[in-house]
XYZ file of C-alpha atoms in Angstrom:
550
model
C 118.527 136.706 73.418
C 121.706 135.961 71.511
C 125.219 137.167 71.105
C 124.436 139.325 68.079
C 120.714 140.123 68.508
C 119.736 143.699 67.587
C 117.537 144.014 70.666
C 120.222 143.110 73.187
C 122.930 145.766 72.935
C 124.235 145.241 76.463
C 124.237 141.486 75.989
C 126.164 141.870 72.721
C 128.892 143.822 74.490
C 129.086 141.263 77.277
C 129.197 138.368 74.837
C 131.778 139.789 72.455
C 134.029 140.881 75.302
C 134.527 137.288 76.432
C 136.893 135.803 73.830
C 139.441 133.524 75.554
C 141.389 130.211 75.487
C 140.714 127.355 72.960
C 141.651 123.720 72.369
C 143.638 122.081 69.533
C 142.244 120.830 66.238
C 143.739 117.598 64.976
C 144.137 117.734 61.131
C 147.681 118.561 59.987
C 147.940 121.829 58.057
C 150.617 123.830 56.209
C 150.557 126.375 59.026
C 149.828 124.786 62.392
C 147.648 123.875 63.995
C 149.497 126.231 66.320
C 148.307 128.059 69.466
C 148.250 131.836 69.116
C 146.433 135.044 69.922
C 144.476 137.609 67.954
C 143.465 141.045 69.210
C 139.830 142.056 68.628
C 137.429 145.013 68.969
C 133.643 145.242 68.716
C 132.007 147.672 66.216
C 128.306 148.458 66.496
C 126.653 149.045 63.125
C 130.147 148.692 61.643
C 131.023 152.236 62.767
C 133.530 154.020 64.986
C 136.946 152.895 66.175
C 135.674 149.902 68.141
C 135.194 149.061 71.805
C 135.461 146.168 74.264
C 139.039 145.075 73.346
C 139.565 141.345 73.779
C 142.204 138.674 73.208
C 141.193 135.641 71.148
C 143.410 132.771 72.281
C 142.916 129.746 69.995
C 144.711 127.139 67.924
C 144.893 128.289 64.301
C 145.663 126.552 61.019
C 146.065 127.630 57.406
C 146.369 125.301 54.425
C 145.990 125.360 50.683
C 145.224 122.688 48.092
C 147.268 121.927 46.092
C 150.105 122.682 48.482
C 152.483 123.369 45.584
C 150.341 124.842 42.795
C 151.300 125.455 39.188
C 150.843 128.806 37.417
C 147.205 129.250 36.397
C 145.952 126.572 38.799
C 142.989 127.335 41.085
C 144.027 127.008 44.738
C 141.621 126.387 47.621
C 142.646 128.043 50.905
C 141.287 126.889 54.283
C 141.541 128.759 57.611
C 140.695 126.932 60.837
C 140.286 127.865 64.460
C 139.946 124.904 66.769
C 137.356 126.107 69.259
C 136.125 129.529 68.223
C 135.508 132.460 70.559
C 133.970 131.983 73.975
C 130.363 133.169 73.927
C 129.151 135.631 76.559
C 126.167 135.042 78.830
C 123.552 135.311 76.031
C 122.759 132.385 73.697
C 123.156 132.799 69.931
C 121.391 131.060 67.053
C 122.828 129.088 64.109
C 124.152 131.385 61.392
C 124.099 134.547 63.531
C 127.829 135.222 63.063
C 129.180 134.596 59.526
C 132.969 134.359 59.366
C 135.069 136.386 56.905
C 138.858 135.954 56.720
C 141.030 138.356 54.737
C 144.403 136.981 53.583
C 147.132 138.557 51.467
C 149.608 136.956 49.072
C 153.307 137.836 49.032
C 156.559 136.837 47.372
C 156.033 135.639 43.806
C 152.269 136.116 44.268
C 150.236 139.278 44.770
C 146.682 140.179 45.659
C 144.270 139.122 48.366
C 142.095 136.110 49.137
C 138.757 136.282 50.948
C 137.685 133.188 52.884
C 134.237 132.681 54.364
C 132.068 130.422 56.474
C 128.559 131.847 55.943
C 126.647 129.558 58.303
C 128.361 130.057 61.635
C 127.886 128.880 64.254
C 126.607 125.525 63.023
C 124.163 125.100 65.898
C 122.682 127.023 68.790
C 125.321 128.163 71.280
C 124.386 128.671 74.941
C 125.830 131.436 77.023
C 129.428 131.104 78.250
C 130.240 128.305 75.763
C 132.644 128.031 72.862
C 131.046 128.990 69.549
C 132.616 125.977 67.852
C 135.297 125.169 65.271
C 135.762 127.564 62.378
C 136.533 126.388 58.839
C 136.528 129.221 56.301
C 137.467 128.635 52.641
C 138.219 130.657 49.532
C 140.149 130.401 46.272
C 142.714 132.213 44.166
C 144.522 131.514 40.888
C 148.269 130.924 41.187
C 150.501 133.317 39.272
C 154.223 133.298 38.479
C 156.565 130.599 39.755
C 158.682 131.120 42.856
C 158.566 131.252 46.649
C 155.424 132.855 48.074
C 153.552 133.499 51.305
C 149.913 133.571 52.366
C 149.186 135.691 55.466
C 145.951 136.058 57.415
C 145.528 139.824 57.685
C 142.227 139.995 59.521
C 139.310 137.858 60.779
C 135.814 139.358 60.905
C 132.900 137.988 62.941
C 130.416 139.453 60.496
C 127.190 139.971 62.435
C 125.294 142.819 60.714
C 124.554 144.656 63.975
C 127.704 144.111 66.014
C 130.812 143.137 64.064
C 134.073 142.031 65.614
C 137.328 142.778 63.772
C 140.474 140.858 64.765
C 144.075 141.148 63.584
C 147.509 140.659 65.187
C 147.670 140.395 68.981
C 147.307 143.720 70.792
C 144.735 146.486 71.056
C 144.180 148.874 68.138
C 141.513 149.879 65.631
C 141.451 146.502 63.896
C 138.974 147.728 61.310
C 140.849 150.806 60.093
C 144.424 149.766 60.880
C 144.777 145.971 61.031
C 148.213 144.462 61.566
C 148.936 141.155 59.751
C 148.696 138.135 62.039
C 151.277 135.468 62.824
C 149.270 132.975 60.711
C 151.528 132.714 57.652
C 151.903 129.824 55.202
C 155.038 129.659 53.049
C 154.768 127.789 49.771
C 156.156 127.566 46.259
C 154.429 127.976 42.923
C 156.052 125.244 40.903
C 156.332 125.446 37.111
C 158.089 122.189 36.266
C 156.960 120.267 33.176
C 157.391 116.861 31.587
C 156.637 115.688 28.060
C 156.962 112.393 26.231
C 159.348 112.866 23.313
C 159.041 109.400 21.751
C 157.950 105.819 22.428
C 159.801 102.909 20.862
C 157.535 100.753 18.693
C 154.991 103.562 18.345
C 154.496 106.402 15.871
C 152.710 108.507 18.509
C 153.755 109.752 21.949
C 150.482 109.309 23.846
C 150.359 105.496 23.733
C 152.687 102.684 24.785
C 152.513 98.978 25.525
C 154.526 96.481 27.575
C 158.137 96.423 26.379
C 158.031 99.891 24.807
C 160.542 102.460 26.077
C 159.054 105.860 26.940
C 161.514 108.704 26.386
C 160.726 111.896 28.277
C 162.054 115.418 28.799
C 161.619 117.672 31.863
C 162.196 121.300 32.806
C 161.945 123.345 35.976
C 163.057 120.566 38.335
C 165.944 120.580 40.787
C 169.285 121.145 39.036
C 171.864 118.366 38.608
C 169.616 115.771 40.190
C 168.788 112.106 39.527
C 165.201 111.509 38.422
C 162.823 108.601 38.990
C 159.881 107.788 36.731
C 156.878 105.524 37.269
C 153.460 104.825 35.825
C 150.499 105.726 38.035
C 146.718 106.027 37.825
C 145.268 108.787 35.655
C 144.890 111.052 38.699
C 148.511 110.470 39.754
C 147.665 108.181 42.669
C 147.867 104.434 43.176
C 150.675 101.885 43.242
C 153.573 102.916 40.983
C 154.563 100.588 38.143
C 157.917 100.495 36.344
C 161.244 101.985 37.345
C 162.467 104.738 35.053
C 165.510 106.949 35.466
C 166.867 110.264 34.253
C 168.962 113.297 35.225
C 168.741 117.084 35.099
C 171.381 119.604 34.158
C 172.412 122.754 36.028
C 169.287 124.543 34.743
C 166.891 121.851 35.990
C 166.192 120.475 32.491
C 166.809 116.852 31.621
C 165.783 113.613 29.971
C 165.096 110.046 30.965
C 163.455 106.753 30.051
C 160.970 104.263 31.423
C 160.385 100.779 30.019
C 156.733 99.739 30.326
C 156.844 96.569 32.466
C 155.143 93.303 31.541
C 151.683 93.189 33.084
C 151.424 96.976 33.415
C 147.899 98.215 34.055
C 146.276 99.146 30.747
C 144.117 102.174 30.004
C 144.485 105.851 30.930
C 147.611 106.292 33.073
C 150.104 108.972 34.119
C 153.873 109.100 33.645
C 155.116 110.650 36.909
C 158.695 111.981 37.131
C 160.194 113.123 40.450
C 163.376 114.909 41.507
C 162.830 113.749 45.081
C 160.937 116.888 46.071
C 158.611 117.821 43.245
C 156.743 115.556 40.843
C 155.608 116.397 37.317
C 153.298 114.196 35.297
C 151.895 113.734 31.809
C 148.985 111.531 30.653
C 149.727 108.394 28.647
C 147.599 105.412 27.629
C 148.948 101.907 28.118
C 147.638 99.516 25.477
C 146.457 96.069 26.493
C 146.413 92.904 24.387
C 144.946 93.542 20.923
C 141.590 91.961 20.153
C 138.989 91.736 17.384
C 135.254 91.068 17.223
C 133.328 89.901 14.137
C 129.692 90.217 13.053
C 128.249 87.798 12.051
C 130.272 84.996 13.584
C 129.437 82.464 10.893
C 127.957 81.958 7.424
C 128.495 80.547 3.985
C 130.775 81.487 1.148
C 130.494 85.179 0.218
C 129.479 86.326 3.699
C 130.618 89.898 4.375
C 131.932 90.245 7.919
C 132.279 93.482 9.936
C 135.561 93.405 11.868
C 136.284 95.746 14.793
C 139.278 95.756 17.112
C 140.911 97.531 20.046
C 144.401 97.985 21.529
C 146.307 98.056 18.247
C 149.223 100.436 17.864
C 147.759 103.787 16.738
C 148.490 104.498 13.086
C 149.699 100.960 12.363
C 148.564 98.841 9.401
C 146.585 95.762 10.446
C 146.098 92.884 7.975
C 142.848 90.894 8.236
C 142.542 87.399 6.758
C 141.004 83.947 7.058
C 142.712 81.138 8.923
C 142.270 77.377 9.153
C 141.791 75.412 12.349
C 144.650 75.848 14.794
C 146.915 72.809 14.932
C 149.985 74.377 16.543
C 151.179 77.708 17.916
C 149.413 80.758 16.473
C 148.985 82.076 13.910
C 147.262 79.106 12.193
C 147.647 78.471 8.433
C 145.981 81.066 6.204
C 143.072 80.199 3.933
C 142.515 81.395 0.385
C 140.244 84.229 1.552
C 141.463 87.529 0.045
C 143.119 89.561 2.842
C 142.255 93.178 3.562
C 143.929 95.890 5.619
C 142.862 98.539 8.098
C 144.726 101.441 9.661
C 144.437 101.675 13.456
C 142.917 104.959 14.591
C 144.308 107.486 17.046
C 143.197 105.376 20.021
C 144.179 101.985 18.550
C 140.795 100.938 17.182
C 140.190 99.286 13.803
C 137.091 98.941 11.591
C 137.000 96.920 8.379
C 134.945 94.518 6.286
C 136.172 91.089 5.202
C 134.579 88.576 2.827
C 134.782 84.839 3.608
C 135.082 82.654 0.486
C 136.989 79.575 1.697
C 134.943 76.760 3.249
C 137.937 75.761 5.418
C 137.966 79.111 7.252
C 137.781 78.471 11.008
C 139.030 81.844 12.245
C 139.206 85.437 11.124
C 142.438 86.988 12.309
C 144.203 90.344 12.429
C 147.969 90.833 12.437
C 150.333 93.804 12.727
C 153.981 92.944 13.190
C 154.225 90.671 16.228
C 150.670 91.474 17.340
C 147.981 88.932 16.467
C 144.333 88.361 17.438
C 141.696 85.924 16.128
C 137.968 85.329 16.451
C 136.268 81.985 15.742
C 134.264 81.620 12.518
C 131.577 78.961 11.949
C 131.387 77.962 8.277
C 127.998 77.092 6.832
C 127.960 75.349 3.421
C 125.388 76.345 0.806
C 125.121 72.801 -0.589
C 125.769 69.271 0.639
C 125.416 65.622 -0.454
C 123.147 63.434 1.707
C 123.716 60.054 -0.038
C 126.359 59.138 -2.545
C 125.329 56.980 -5.489
C 123.275 53.981 -4.387
C 124.056 54.439 -0.713
C 121.075 53.779 1.539
C 122.349 55.747 4.515
C 123.674 59.237 5.029
C 122.460 62.764 5.630
C 123.641 66.355 5.370
C 122.594 69.714 6.737
C 122.374 73.332 5.684
C 122.602 75.868 8.532
C 120.990 79.300 8.627
C 121.908 82.243 10.835
C 118.719 83.826 12.129
C 118.441 87.378 13.460
C 115.700 89.650 14.717
C 115.724 93.258 15.939
C 113.347 94.294 18.712
C 112.945 98.095 18.818
C 112.110 99.799 22.096
C 108.811 101.604 22.435
C 107.986 104.452 24.845
C 107.051 105.120 28.433
C 103.926 107.288 28.227
C 100.712 108.208 30.005
C 97.277 109.394 28.906
C 93.925 110.405 30.392
C 90.435 110.510 28.932
C 89.668 113.593 26.868
C 88.065 116.353 28.948
C 89.077 114.865 32.310
C 91.543 117.621 33.185
C 89.160 119.498 35.512
C 88.357 118.243 39.028
C 85.584 119.980 40.982
C 85.177 119.430 44.710
C 81.799 119.569 46.416
C 81.212 123.059 47.806
C 81.119 123.828 51.544
C 79.503 126.565 53.630
C 81.547 128.324 56.307
C 80.277 127.141 59.678
C 83.055 127.642 62.229
C 84.445 124.086 62.014
C 86.954 122.341 59.767
C 85.148 120.724 56.848
C 86.235 118.142 54.291
C 85.152 117.887 50.712
C 85.953 115.193 48.173
C 86.744 114.767 44.520
C 88.152 112.154 42.190
C 91.258 111.942 40.066
C 90.023 109.943 37.064
C 92.044 107.134 35.516
C 95.476 107.872 34.085
C 96.829 105.022 31.965
C 100.587 104.469 32.059
C 101.980 102.435 29.135
C 105.532 101.081 29.434
C 106.625 99.523 26.155
C 110.363 100.232 26.425
C 111.295 96.547 26.532
C 113.658 97.176 29.416
C 114.406 96.220 32.996
C 113.625 99.725 34.267
C 110.839 100.722 36.620
C 108.878 103.967 36.693
C 107.042 106.246 39.111
C 104.101 108.634 38.818
C 104.430 111.475 41.333
C 102.023 114.286 42.175
C 102.730 117.903 43.066
C 100.153 120.576 43.836
C 100.068 124.314 44.386
C 98.279 126.156 47.182
C 94.610 126.867 46.541
C 94.280 130.585 45.759
C 90.905 132.223 46.340
C 89.031 134.906 44.444
C 88.632 137.602 45.695
C 91.149 136.477 48.354
C 92.329 133.774 50.713
C 94.572 130.686 50.507
C 94.102 127.029 51.384
C 97.483 125.367 51.921
C 98.433 122.566 49.540
C 99.115 120.380 52.576
C 95.326 120.285 53.101
C 94.900 118.129 49.974
C 95.296 114.357 50.438
C 94.589 111.308 48.307
C 94.002 107.581 48.430
C 95.848 106.114 45.405
C 94.695 103.114 43.387
C 96.807 101.343 40.760
C 95.969 98.185 38.802
C 96.841 96.567 35.516
C 94.740 97.731 32.577
C 92.006 95.205 31.752
C 93.207 92.737 29.119
C 96.853 93.913 29.265
C 99.800 91.512 29.522
C 102.087 92.954 32.168
C 105.594 91.829 33.136
C 105.353 93.305 36.649
C 102.671 94.440 39.077
C 102.297 98.159 39.710
C 102.214 99.428 43.304
C 99.818 102.164 44.495
C 101.223 104.984 46.605
C 100.532 105.451 50.309
C 97.405 107.415 51.267
C 98.270 110.880 52.567
C 99.240 114.397 51.521
C 99.419 114.785 47.733
C 102.332 117.184 47.238
C 105.513 115.233 46.412
C 103.815 111.866 46.923
C 103.759 108.825 44.626
C 100.451 107.919 42.988
C 101.665 104.702 41.363
C 104.966 102.993 40.549
C 106.407 99.862 38.962
C 109.592 98.166 40.179
C 112.719 97.268 38.230
C 113.119 93.626 37.258
C 116.123 91.756 35.882
C 113.776 89.629 33.740
C 112.075 92.623 32.131
C 109.340 95.130 32.890
C 106.516 96.707 30.941
C 102.782 96.676 30.408
C 99.752 98.932 30.781
C 98.531 100.210 34.147
C 95.589 102.337 35.361
C 96.174 104.837 38.177
C 93.481 106.875 39.950
C 92.829 108.414 43.365
C 90.130 109.649 45.663
C 90.848 113.239 46.736
C 90.042 114.914 50.058
C 90.383 118.647 50.730
C 90.324 119.950 54.316
C 88.799 123.461 54.464
C 89.765 125.503 57.583
C 87.037 126.511 60.052
C 86.843 130.218 59.142
C 88.153 130.160 55.576
C 87.480 133.303 53.532
C 84.533 132.781 51.195
C 85.349 132.674 47.501
C 86.236 130.458 44.577
C 89.520 128.582 45.015
C 91.793 127.113 42.350
C 95.001 125.061 42.399
C 97.038 123.025 39.917
C 97.729 119.313 40.397
C 100.634 118.021 38.272
C 101.493 114.364 37.656
C 105.070 113.610 36.597
C 105.986 110.248 35.045
C 109.630 109.264 35.208
């Protein structure tokens, strides 16, 4: 019988009256881990003023994440007790004693927070042993800025038959008149902000590249303080890049700058500004080297080329033109191809079309101010001279760009019409377990996706339900899978039959992935065996077998 069993009232009293010393827990927390004591009483059926007063001596901790929240931010609170109460002489089962912790907010915050650990203890606990570490969690939404406190008001060992209420050390009615505990976390709700006011070389404030100066403004930081600014990963972590500066005034508002260093990590980043105690951040994207791609990459005069590009300054005008072979530093000499322009989008991308007319075009390039990118172009003439005059030697060529689109088909399965019913041979009740057989007819799986992906065909089955009554468990149905390539099919891989055994949740047939390609047509089938219990109720039984292809 266990600590909180309904049939062991005396044992419950003995068990709950034995709360005593604990050991330390190692993780660092905002409060503690610190040794302390809670006073407790036992309440049968959650009634009365309590009995069996005890002292719970343990090492307690209280933390919240984030430690310094912003207004409106969801905060996760965690209460820990290193060892848990000492169990009495009667063993208890996993989950017998859910934990509920009631905490109250103070200072700039108001309201309460309920923390819980529903499945406690985690495992079976023998008599006279610690019930194990407690980790109860809950959340609240941070309110106004300012200094605040979070206080554990009461801890409840929430067994439905015999509850234990604990509050501050000492004996009292902890249910009706709890006294706040010594477990108090002090924290600050921080409302500082930072914004990017301008970026040199850019017309937007959310993008910058190496050499640009990011100008920023802050509020709510420490007054009259020097600021530091760096670039970090999008989540605010990682190795800082750059070394920006700034200052705040007597009200904690201020400005500063950061020059994006050469070689700065490109992509989604964060500008982080610190006053030495608190850090505020704002997202910013660092642009990499601009680039373009062209389709097609070659052709004759009059070919229309689709030009796309990335990492251009958002909103900037990009000029696209033809260029001759490079003989010195870029850009190379321009050809006579008519230039076109494109405006970079909000994220620095460009899309344009460009027509090649000059046979000397060796590159298609894009330029915006000092930014330049090219992509090689292969010219293909539409006419040529093989032999000049009476020459007896010579040749020329005309090149063609060939293309073909292969469209993916489907992954599908099918069975023969009218094969959706499977009837097992009947049995007569005779006092022994009997087996009866049936057949799952061929299911053809066709994989014409033109991919490297595999597939699996999995069976599930319901219990057999009898009329007028009775049930045969689904675990009594087993199969022996078979899986082969469809006759005459050209298959890229070999299908694999499932393992003989219980049907429910088992694989009938599957095909593996392959880097060189998969696909084909495959036939899956199975022999079925149903085990009928010795004294099964007579009747007609029905179940549903489902095959899922994925």
